[in-house]
PDB file of C-alpha atoms in Angstrom:
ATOM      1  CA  UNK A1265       0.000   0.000   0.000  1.00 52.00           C
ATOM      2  CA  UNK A1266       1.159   3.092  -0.820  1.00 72.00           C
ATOM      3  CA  UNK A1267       1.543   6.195   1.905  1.00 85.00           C
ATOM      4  CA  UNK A1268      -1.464   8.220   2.525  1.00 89.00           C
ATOM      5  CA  UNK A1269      -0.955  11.642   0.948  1.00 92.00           C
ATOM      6  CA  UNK A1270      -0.580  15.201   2.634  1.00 94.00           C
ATOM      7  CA  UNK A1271      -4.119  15.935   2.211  1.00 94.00           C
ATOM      8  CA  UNK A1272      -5.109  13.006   3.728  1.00 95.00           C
ATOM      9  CA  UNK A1273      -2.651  13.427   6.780  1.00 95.00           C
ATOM     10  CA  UNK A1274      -3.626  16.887   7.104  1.00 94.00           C
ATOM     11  CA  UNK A1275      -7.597  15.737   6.949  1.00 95.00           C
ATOM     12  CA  UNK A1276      -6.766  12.958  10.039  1.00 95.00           C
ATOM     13  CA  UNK A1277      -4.022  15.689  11.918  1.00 95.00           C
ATOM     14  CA  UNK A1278      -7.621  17.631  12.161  1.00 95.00           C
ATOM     15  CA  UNK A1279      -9.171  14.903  14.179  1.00 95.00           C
ATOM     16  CA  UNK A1280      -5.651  14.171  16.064  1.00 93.00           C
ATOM     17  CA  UNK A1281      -7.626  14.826  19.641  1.00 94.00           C
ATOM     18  CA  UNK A1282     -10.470  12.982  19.072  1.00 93.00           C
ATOM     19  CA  UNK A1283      -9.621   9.304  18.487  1.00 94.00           C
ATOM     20  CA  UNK A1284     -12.835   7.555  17.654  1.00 94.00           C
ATOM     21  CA  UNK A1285     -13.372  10.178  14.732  1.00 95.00           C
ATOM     22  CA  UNK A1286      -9.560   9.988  13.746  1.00 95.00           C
ATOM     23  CA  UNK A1287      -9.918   5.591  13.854  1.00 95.00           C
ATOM     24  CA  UNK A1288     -13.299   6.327  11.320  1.00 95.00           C
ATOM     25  CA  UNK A1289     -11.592   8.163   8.685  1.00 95.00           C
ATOM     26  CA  UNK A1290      -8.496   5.933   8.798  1.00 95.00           C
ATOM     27  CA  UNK A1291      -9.971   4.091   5.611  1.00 95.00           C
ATOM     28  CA  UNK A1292      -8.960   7.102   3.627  1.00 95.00           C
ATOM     29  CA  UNK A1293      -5.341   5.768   3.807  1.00 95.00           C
ATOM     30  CA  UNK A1294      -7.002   2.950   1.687  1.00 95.00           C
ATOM     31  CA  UNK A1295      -7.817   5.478  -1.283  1.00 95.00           C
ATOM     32  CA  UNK A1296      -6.104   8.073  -3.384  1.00 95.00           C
ATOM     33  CA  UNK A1297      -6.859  11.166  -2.494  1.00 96.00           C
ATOM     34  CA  UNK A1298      -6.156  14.672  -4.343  1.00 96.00           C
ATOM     35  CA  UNK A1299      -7.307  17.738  -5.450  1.00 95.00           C
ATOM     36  CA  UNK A1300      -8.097  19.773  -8.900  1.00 94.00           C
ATOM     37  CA  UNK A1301      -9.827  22.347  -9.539  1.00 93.00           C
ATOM     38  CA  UNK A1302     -10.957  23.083  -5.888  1.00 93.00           C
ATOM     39  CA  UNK A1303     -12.850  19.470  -5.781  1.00 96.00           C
ATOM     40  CA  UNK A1304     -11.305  16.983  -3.134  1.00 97.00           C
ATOM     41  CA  UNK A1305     -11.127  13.789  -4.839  1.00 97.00           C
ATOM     42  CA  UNK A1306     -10.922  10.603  -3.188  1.00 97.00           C
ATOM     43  CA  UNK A1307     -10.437   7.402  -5.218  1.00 96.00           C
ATOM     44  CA  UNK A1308     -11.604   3.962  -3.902  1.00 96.00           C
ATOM     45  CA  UNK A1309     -10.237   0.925  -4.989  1.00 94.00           C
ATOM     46  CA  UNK A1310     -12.973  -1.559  -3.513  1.00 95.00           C
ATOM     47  CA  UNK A1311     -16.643  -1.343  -2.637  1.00 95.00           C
ATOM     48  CA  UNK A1312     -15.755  -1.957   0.880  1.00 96.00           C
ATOM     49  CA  UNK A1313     -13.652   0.970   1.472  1.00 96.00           C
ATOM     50  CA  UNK A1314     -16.058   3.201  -0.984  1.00 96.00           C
ATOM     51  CA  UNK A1315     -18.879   2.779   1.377  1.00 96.00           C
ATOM     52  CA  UNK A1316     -16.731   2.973   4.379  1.00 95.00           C
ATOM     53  CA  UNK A1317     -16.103   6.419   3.071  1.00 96.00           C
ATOM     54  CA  UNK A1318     -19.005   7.452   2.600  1.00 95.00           C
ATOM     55  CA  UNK A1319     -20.544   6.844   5.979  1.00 95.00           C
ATOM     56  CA  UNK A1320     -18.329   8.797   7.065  1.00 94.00           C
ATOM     57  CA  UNK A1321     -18.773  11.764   5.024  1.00 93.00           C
ATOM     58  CA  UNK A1322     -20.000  14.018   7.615  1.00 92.00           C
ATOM     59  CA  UNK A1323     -16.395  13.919   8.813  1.00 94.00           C
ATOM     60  CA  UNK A1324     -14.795  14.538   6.186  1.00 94.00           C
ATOM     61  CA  UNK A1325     -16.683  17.730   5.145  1.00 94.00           C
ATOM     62  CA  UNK A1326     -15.644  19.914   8.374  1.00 93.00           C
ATOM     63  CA  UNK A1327     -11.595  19.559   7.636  1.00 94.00           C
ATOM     64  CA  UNK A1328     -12.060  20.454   3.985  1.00 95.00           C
ATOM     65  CA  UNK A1329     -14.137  23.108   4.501  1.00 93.00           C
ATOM     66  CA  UNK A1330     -12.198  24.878   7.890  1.00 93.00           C
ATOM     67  CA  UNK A1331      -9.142  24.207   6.024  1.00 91.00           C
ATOM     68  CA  UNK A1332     -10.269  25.616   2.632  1.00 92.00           C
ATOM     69  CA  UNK A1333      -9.161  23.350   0.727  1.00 93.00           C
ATOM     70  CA  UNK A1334     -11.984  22.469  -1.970  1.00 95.00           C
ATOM     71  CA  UNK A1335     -15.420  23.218  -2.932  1.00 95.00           C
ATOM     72  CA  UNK A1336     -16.980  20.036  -3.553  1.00 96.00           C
ATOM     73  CA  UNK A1337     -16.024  16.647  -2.631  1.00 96.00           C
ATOM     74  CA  UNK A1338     -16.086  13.820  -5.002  1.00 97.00           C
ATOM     75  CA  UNK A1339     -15.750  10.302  -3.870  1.00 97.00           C
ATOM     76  CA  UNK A1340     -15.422   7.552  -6.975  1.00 97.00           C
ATOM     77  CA  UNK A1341     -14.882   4.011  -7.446  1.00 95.00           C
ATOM     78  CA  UNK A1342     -12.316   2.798  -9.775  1.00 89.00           C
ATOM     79  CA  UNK A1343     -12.352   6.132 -11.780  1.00 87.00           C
ATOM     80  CA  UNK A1344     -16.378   5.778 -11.808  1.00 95.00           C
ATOM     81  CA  UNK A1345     -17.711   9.093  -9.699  1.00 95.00           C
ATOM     82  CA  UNK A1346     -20.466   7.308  -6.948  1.00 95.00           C
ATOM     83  CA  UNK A1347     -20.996  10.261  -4.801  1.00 95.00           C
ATOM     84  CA  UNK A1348     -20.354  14.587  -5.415  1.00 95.00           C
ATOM     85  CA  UNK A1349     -21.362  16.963  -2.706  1.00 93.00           C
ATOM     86  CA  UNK A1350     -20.697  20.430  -1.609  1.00 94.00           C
ATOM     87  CA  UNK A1351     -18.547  21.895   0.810  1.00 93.00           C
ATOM     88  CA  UNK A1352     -20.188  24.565   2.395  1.00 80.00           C
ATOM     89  CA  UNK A1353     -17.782  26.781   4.465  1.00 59.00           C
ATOM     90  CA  UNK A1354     -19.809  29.740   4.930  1.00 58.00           C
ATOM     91  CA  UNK A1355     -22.403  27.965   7.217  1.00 52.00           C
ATOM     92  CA  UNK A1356     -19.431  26.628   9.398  1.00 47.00           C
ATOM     93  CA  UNK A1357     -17.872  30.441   9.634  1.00 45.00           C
ATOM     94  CA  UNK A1358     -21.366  32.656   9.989  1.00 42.00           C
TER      95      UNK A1358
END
């Protein structure tokens, strides 16, 4: 397995006090995950890990969005998009 990227460090060095939130998004060091065009992309290589993912999106949209670092988030499956929502950063700053 390859290492987990920056972003994804930077995503679970957000959660670095809370454990049991931290242990959930571990499965992101499963996936690629990088950025374009201010969407986060995460790539899954297996079903498993997809879904695992997305249950936890609700985690993964407070990082991004504190941090800035996309607009939208884009979770796919083998280079087939299964999932695209927003990042809304002006609700978590008002």
């Amino acid at each position: 397995m390859n290492r987990p990227s920056q972003l994804t460090k930077l995503i679970w060095d957000f959660y670095r006090e809370n454990q049991k939130e931290l242990r959930q998004l571990k499965i992101l060091g499963k996936c690629k995950v990088f950025r374009s065009w201010r969407v986060l992309h995460i790539r899954c290589f297996s079903e498993d890990v997809a879904e695992g993912v997305l249950s936890n999106r609700d985690l993964l949209v407070e990082p991004v969005a504190q941090l800035r670092l996309a607009n939208k988030i884009k979770i796919s499956l083998k280079k087939r998009a299964i999932a695209t929502f927003p990042v809304n950063s002006d609700k978590l700053f008002a």
